Amino acid sequence: MIAIVDYGAGNLNSVKKAFDYLGSEVVVTGQPELVAAADKIVLPGVGHFSSLRTLNSTGLRQPLLQSASAGKPFLGICLGMQWLFEGSEECTEIAGAEIFPGKCRQFPSSVKSPHVGWNSLEIQEGSLLLRGVAQDSFVYYTHSFHAPMVSAMTGASEYGLRFAGAVEQDNIFGVQFHPEKSGDVGLSILKNFCEV
Amino acid sequence: MLTKRIIACLDMDGGRVVKGVRFKNLRDAGDPAECATAHARNGADEIVLLDITATSGNRRTMLHAVRSTAHSLFVPFTVGGGIRQLDDAAAVFDAGADKIAINSAAVHDPKLISKIAGRFGSQAVVAAIDAKRANGSFEVFVAGGRVPTGRDAIQWAREAAACGAGEILLTSMDRDGTQCGFDCELVRAVAEAISIPVIASGGAGSARDFIDVFRDGRADAALAASIFHFGIENIAQLKRELHDASIPVRWPC
């Protein structure tokens, strides 16, 4: 069972719908005990970094961190990926999971923000999550802050600068883009996660 | 590289896709779910569904159509028409939309943009503006293009962006359905005035029109309806032509 973590930030329907389409058993839940009991975890999220505050107030932070360190496959999408880092300049008082080093920053003023649309993804070899995805495939992004390039980066995109589009370390996966909105490419990435 | 988006728009009336000229003379163009899937398969980067005759009476029809269209669509999906308050937006998101487009209600109450953006994020809010040339400037119209507001489109785009809209969907009423090209002057004026993406709409007739609106109009995305529905322009073919003209597009996809 995959738990899609509902912490009140935006709309989780499209993530659930994509997993349903792939035939995976998923539950959308905000209950810490259900999250703790799940085999795999998806942490979605859109909007402002401050919405992650709810993870603390609802008692979700601990089961998420424990699941991640216990080796459970964990996929952060968009804001959910940013949470895997130390934090974000968008809201400095909220701590991330600190699984990956560095803070998320705003795009330079030379480009329009938010970064919205289909951008190409430069893929590093050896990624489990991006297995079988063609080099420079297009994925759909919508965000104003971006994660830094770290050694765990498995996919990069360019928008005013190069930034981490995907990260991966053992059981922890993160994608800044929306696989559930990235057509067949996105569905194949979610399928890879189901099969990890 | 970030690509220019090609968006297929489905204008819906009573649960069916329709298309008119200059907001009038509606013709039937099919079932929304079938049209959306076909466009996505053909290379559309996004789908927009607009309930052009939205009234509280046909809200159920609309939510039903949103749900069935969203069901097997895995590209971004925007829904507009008849969204007057936060609860309307919430119901449309719940039915499967990724973004909502608001037009008349936002002009009457710009705070509605902030309210929806505050709950669902700016990326989920598209401010739709219907503009018409008038005495050397561009005037905002509401109620499906029926009611002039006396407001300047560029000013209103700035205000909508400041309220938290994530994108502007800008329709030229003068060009809508005419297939004689986008109003590049209007699009460029708005695109240069704001820092959020602008979707150009109204007037698409050929690949040349898209090239012009991306180059001269500085649009981030371009939307069309009739030319896609009636097979005048095939999205896959259009993208090939844009690619050949060095416009970055998601191709092949």
Short mmCIF file of C-alpha atoms in Angstrom, two decimals, chain A:
data_model
loop_
_atom_site.label_atom_id
_atom_site.label_comp_id
_atom_site.label_asym_id
_atom_site.label_seq_id
_atom_site.Cartn_x
_atom_site.Cartn_y
_atom_site.Cartn_z
CA MET A 1 0.00 0.00 0.00
CA ILE A 2 1.26 3.45 -1.00
CA ALA A 3 0.28 6.32 1.31
CA ILE A 4 -0.19 9.70 -0.37
CA VAL A 5 0.29 12.14 2.47
CA ASP A 6 -2.52 14.67 2.83
CA TYR A 7 -1.47 17.63 4.94
CA GLY A 8 -4.05 20.04 3.60
CA ALA A 9 -1.85 21.64 0.94
CA GLY A 10 -3.71 21.79 -2.33
CA ASN A 11 -5.10 19.11 -4.48
CA LEU A 12 -4.00 15.49 -4.31
CA ASN A 13 -6.53 14.12 -6.77
CA SER A 14 -4.26 14.08 -9.76
CA VAL A 15 -1.50 12.19 -7.91
CA LYS A 16 -4.00 9.59 -6.70
CA LYS A 17 -5.56 9.33 -10.15
CA ALA A 18 -2.20 8.56 -11.74
CA PHE A 19 -1.47 5.75 -9.27
CA ASP A 20 -5.02 4.43 -9.74
CA TYR A 21 -4.43 4.40 -13.48
CA LEU A 22 -1.25 2.34 -12.93
CA GLY A 23 -3.26 -0.13 -10.84
CA SER A 24 -1.44 0.58 -7.56
CA GLU A 25 -3.13 0.34 -4.23
CA VAL A 26 -3.05 3.83 -2.74
CA VAL A 27 -4.58 5.62 0.19
CA VAL A 28 -4.75 9.39 0.63
CA THR A 29 -4.32 10.03 4.33
CA GLY A 30 -3.35 12.60 6.90
CA GLN A 31 -3.21 10.10 9.76
CA PRO A 32 0.30 9.54 11.17
CA GLU A 33 -0.40 5.87 11.99
CA LEU A 34 -1.55 5.07 8.44
CA VAL A 35 1.52 6.79 7.05
CA ALA A 36 3.71 4.80 9.44
CA ALA A 37 2.03 1.55 8.36
CA ALA A 38 2.33 2.11 4.60
CA ASP A 39 4.86 0.22 2.43
CA LYS A 40 5.71 3.30 0.40
CA ILE A 41 5.16 7.00 0.88
CA VAL A 42 4.42 9.80 -1.53
CA LEU A 43 4.70 13.35 -0.20
CA PRO A 44 3.10 15.66 -2.77
CA GLY A 45 2.67 19.38 -2.42
CA VAL A 46 2.16 22.59 -4.28
CA GLY A 47 2.21 26.21 -3.28
CA HIS A 48 4.09 27.87 -0.47
CA PHE A 49 6.82 26.21 1.65
CA SER A 50 4.99 27.41 4.78
CA SER A 51 2.20 24.89 4.08
CA LEU A 52 4.70 22.23 5.24
CA ARG A 53 4.21 23.64 8.75
CA THR A 54 1.18 21.33 8.97
CA LEU A 55 3.52 18.31 8.92
CA ASN A 56 4.73 19.42 12.34
CA SER A 57 1.37 20.40 13.83
CA THR A 58 -0.37 17.18 12.76
CA GLY A 59 2.35 14.82 13.98
CA LEU A 60 3.25 13.66 10.47
CA ARG A 61 6.88 14.76 10.54
CA GLN A 62 8.10 11.94 12.83
CA PRO A 63 6.54 9.00 10.94
CA LEU A 64 7.80 10.52 7.67
CA LEU A 65 11.36 10.84 8.97
CA GLN A 66 11.25 7.37 10.56
CA SER A 67 9.92 5.77 7.37
CA ALA A 68 12.60 7.47 5.33
CA SER A 69 15.42 6.33 7.63
CA ALA A 70 13.94 2.81 7.89
CA GLY A 71 14.49 2.32 4.17
CA LYS A 72 10.88 2.65 3.02
CA PRO A 73 10.60 3.94 -0.58
CA PHE A 74 9.75 7.63 -0.29
CA LEU A 75 8.86 9.97 -3.16
CA GLY A 76 8.65 13.73 -2.67
CA ILE A 77 6.91 15.63 -5.47
CA CYS A 78 7.42 19.40 -6.03
CA LEU A 79 7.16 20.93 -2.52
CA GLY A 80 7.51 17.37 -1.21
CA MET A 81 10.94 17.14 -2.82
CA GLN A 82 11.93 20.55 -1.43
CA TRP A 83 11.05 19.27 2.05
CA LEU A 84 13.82 16.64 1.68
CA PHE A 85 16.38 19.49 1.81
CA GLU A 86 17.38 21.66 4.78
CA GLY A 87 14.75 24.27 4.10
CA SER A 88 13.73 27.05 1.75
CA GLU A 89 14.28 30.77 1.51
CA GLU A 90 10.53 30.97 0.88
CA CYS A 91 9.89 30.34 4.57
CA THR A 92 13.03 30.14 6.68
CA GLU A 93 11.40 29.14 9.98
CA ILE A 94 10.22 25.75 8.65
CA ALA A 95 12.88 23.04 8.76
CA GLY A 96 13.06 20.46 6.00
CA ALA A 97 13.98 16.82 6.53
CA GLU A 98 17.70 17.57 5.99
CA ILE A 99 18.20 14.37 4.01
CA PHE A 100 19.85 16.40 1.25
CA PRO A 101 22.09 19.40 1.96
CA GLY A 102 21.34 22.99 1.05
CA LYS A 103 18.34 25.29 0.84
CA CYS A 104 15.84 25.94 -1.92
CA ARG A 105 16.19 29.35 -3.51
CA GLN A 106 14.24 31.67 -5.80
CA PHE A 107 14.98 31.79 -9.53
CA PRO A 108 17.13 34.70 -10.69
CA SER A 109 15.25 37.86 -11.72
CA SER A 110 16.39 37.38 -15.33
CA VAL A 111 13.58 34.84 -15.84
CA LYS A 112 9.83 34.97 -15.22
CA SER A 113 8.69 33.37 -12.02
CA PRO A 114 6.99 30.95 -11.49
CA HIS A 115 8.72 28.52 -13.85
CA VAL A 116 5.68 27.02 -15.55
CA GLY A 117 5.65 24.52 -18.37
CA TRP A 118 7.41 21.60 -19.99
CA ASN A 119 11.17 21.60 -19.65
CA SER A 120 13.72 19.03 -20.75
CA LEU A 121 15.33 16.79 -18.13
CA GLU A 122 18.99 15.90 -18.38
CA ILE A 123 19.20 12.43 -16.84
CA GLN A 124 22.19 10.89 -15.04
CA GLU A 125 22.77 7.19 -15.60
CA GLY A 126 21.92 4.68 -12.92
CA SER A 127 18.74 6.25 -11.52
CA LEU A 128 16.12 3.71 -10.46
CA LEU A 129 13.31 6.24 -10.62
CA LEU A 130 14.19 7.49 -14.11
CA ARG A 131 15.02 4.05 -15.51
CA GLY A 132 13.98 3.78 -19.15
CA VAL A 133 13.21 7.50 -19.47
CA ALA A 134 14.83 8.96 -22.60
CA GLN A 135 17.52 11.62 -22.22
CA ASP A 136 16.06 15.16 -22.48
CA SER A 137 12.49 13.97 -22.03
CA PHE A 138 10.03 16.76 -21.29
CA VAL A 139 8.41 17.04 -17.86
CA TYR A 140 5.91 19.57 -16.47
CA TYR A 141 7.07 22.04 -13.82
CA THR A 142 5.27 24.72 -11.86
CA HIS A 143 7.28 26.32 -9.03
CA SER A 144 9.00 29.53 -7.94
CA PHE A 145 11.77 28.06 -5.78
CA HIS A 146 14.28 25.41 -6.80
CA ALA A 147 16.48 22.89 -5.03
CA PRO A 148 20.27 23.10 -5.27
CA MET A 149 22.35 20.73 -7.35
CA VAL A 150 23.60 18.05 -4.96
CA SER A 151 25.63 14.87 -5.44
CA ALA A 152 22.37 12.87 -5.26
CA MET A 153 20.98 14.73 -8.28
CA THR A 154 19.78 12.34 -11.00
CA GLY A 155 18.04 14.85 -13.27
CA ALA A 156 18.72 18.50 -14.04
CA SER A 157 16.80 21.18 -15.88
CA GLU A 158 17.73 24.69 -16.88
CA TYR A 159 15.76 27.88 -16.27
CA GLY A 160 17.91 30.94 -15.71
CA LEU A 161 20.30 28.48 -14.05
CA ARG A 162 20.72 24.72 -13.71
CA PHE A 163 18.78 23.17 -10.86
CA ALA A 164 17.89 19.75 -9.48
CA GLY A 165 14.84 18.33 -11.26
CA ALA A 166 15.28 14.91 -9.61
CA VAL A 167 17.28 13.55 -6.66
CA GLU A 168 17.76 10.01 -5.46
CA GLN A 169 19.62 8.38 -2.61
CA ASP A 170 18.92 4.75 -1.66
CA ASN A 171 15.19 4.65 -0.84
CA ILE A 172 14.64 8.42 -1.05
CA PHE A 173 13.44 9.95 -4.32
CA GLY A 174 12.45 13.49 -5.13
CA VAL A 175 11.15 15.18 -8.28
CA GLN A 176 10.59 18.91 -8.62
CA PHE A 177 8.35 18.39 -11.66
CA HIS A 178 4.90 16.81 -11.63
CA PRO A 179 5.08 13.23 -12.93
CA GLU A 180 1.29 12.97 -12.60
CA LYS A 181 0.99 15.80 -15.16
CA SER A 182 3.88 14.83 -17.43
CA GLY A 183 2.04 12.51 -19.81
CA ASP A 184 3.49 9.08 -20.61
CA VAL A 185 6.96 10.08 -19.38
CA GLY A 186 5.55 10.94 -15.97
CA LEU A 187 3.47 7.78 -15.75
CA SER A 188 6.57 5.65 -16.48
CA ILE A 189 8.41 7.42 -13.62
CA LEU A 190 5.55 6.69 -11.20
CA LYS A 191 5.50 3.10 -12.44
CA ASN A 192 9.22 2.84 -11.64
CA PHE A 193 8.47 4.05 -8.11
CA CYS A 194 5.74 1.42 -7.73
CA GLU A 195 8.26 -1.24 -8.73
CA VAL A 196 11.14 -0.10 -6.48
#
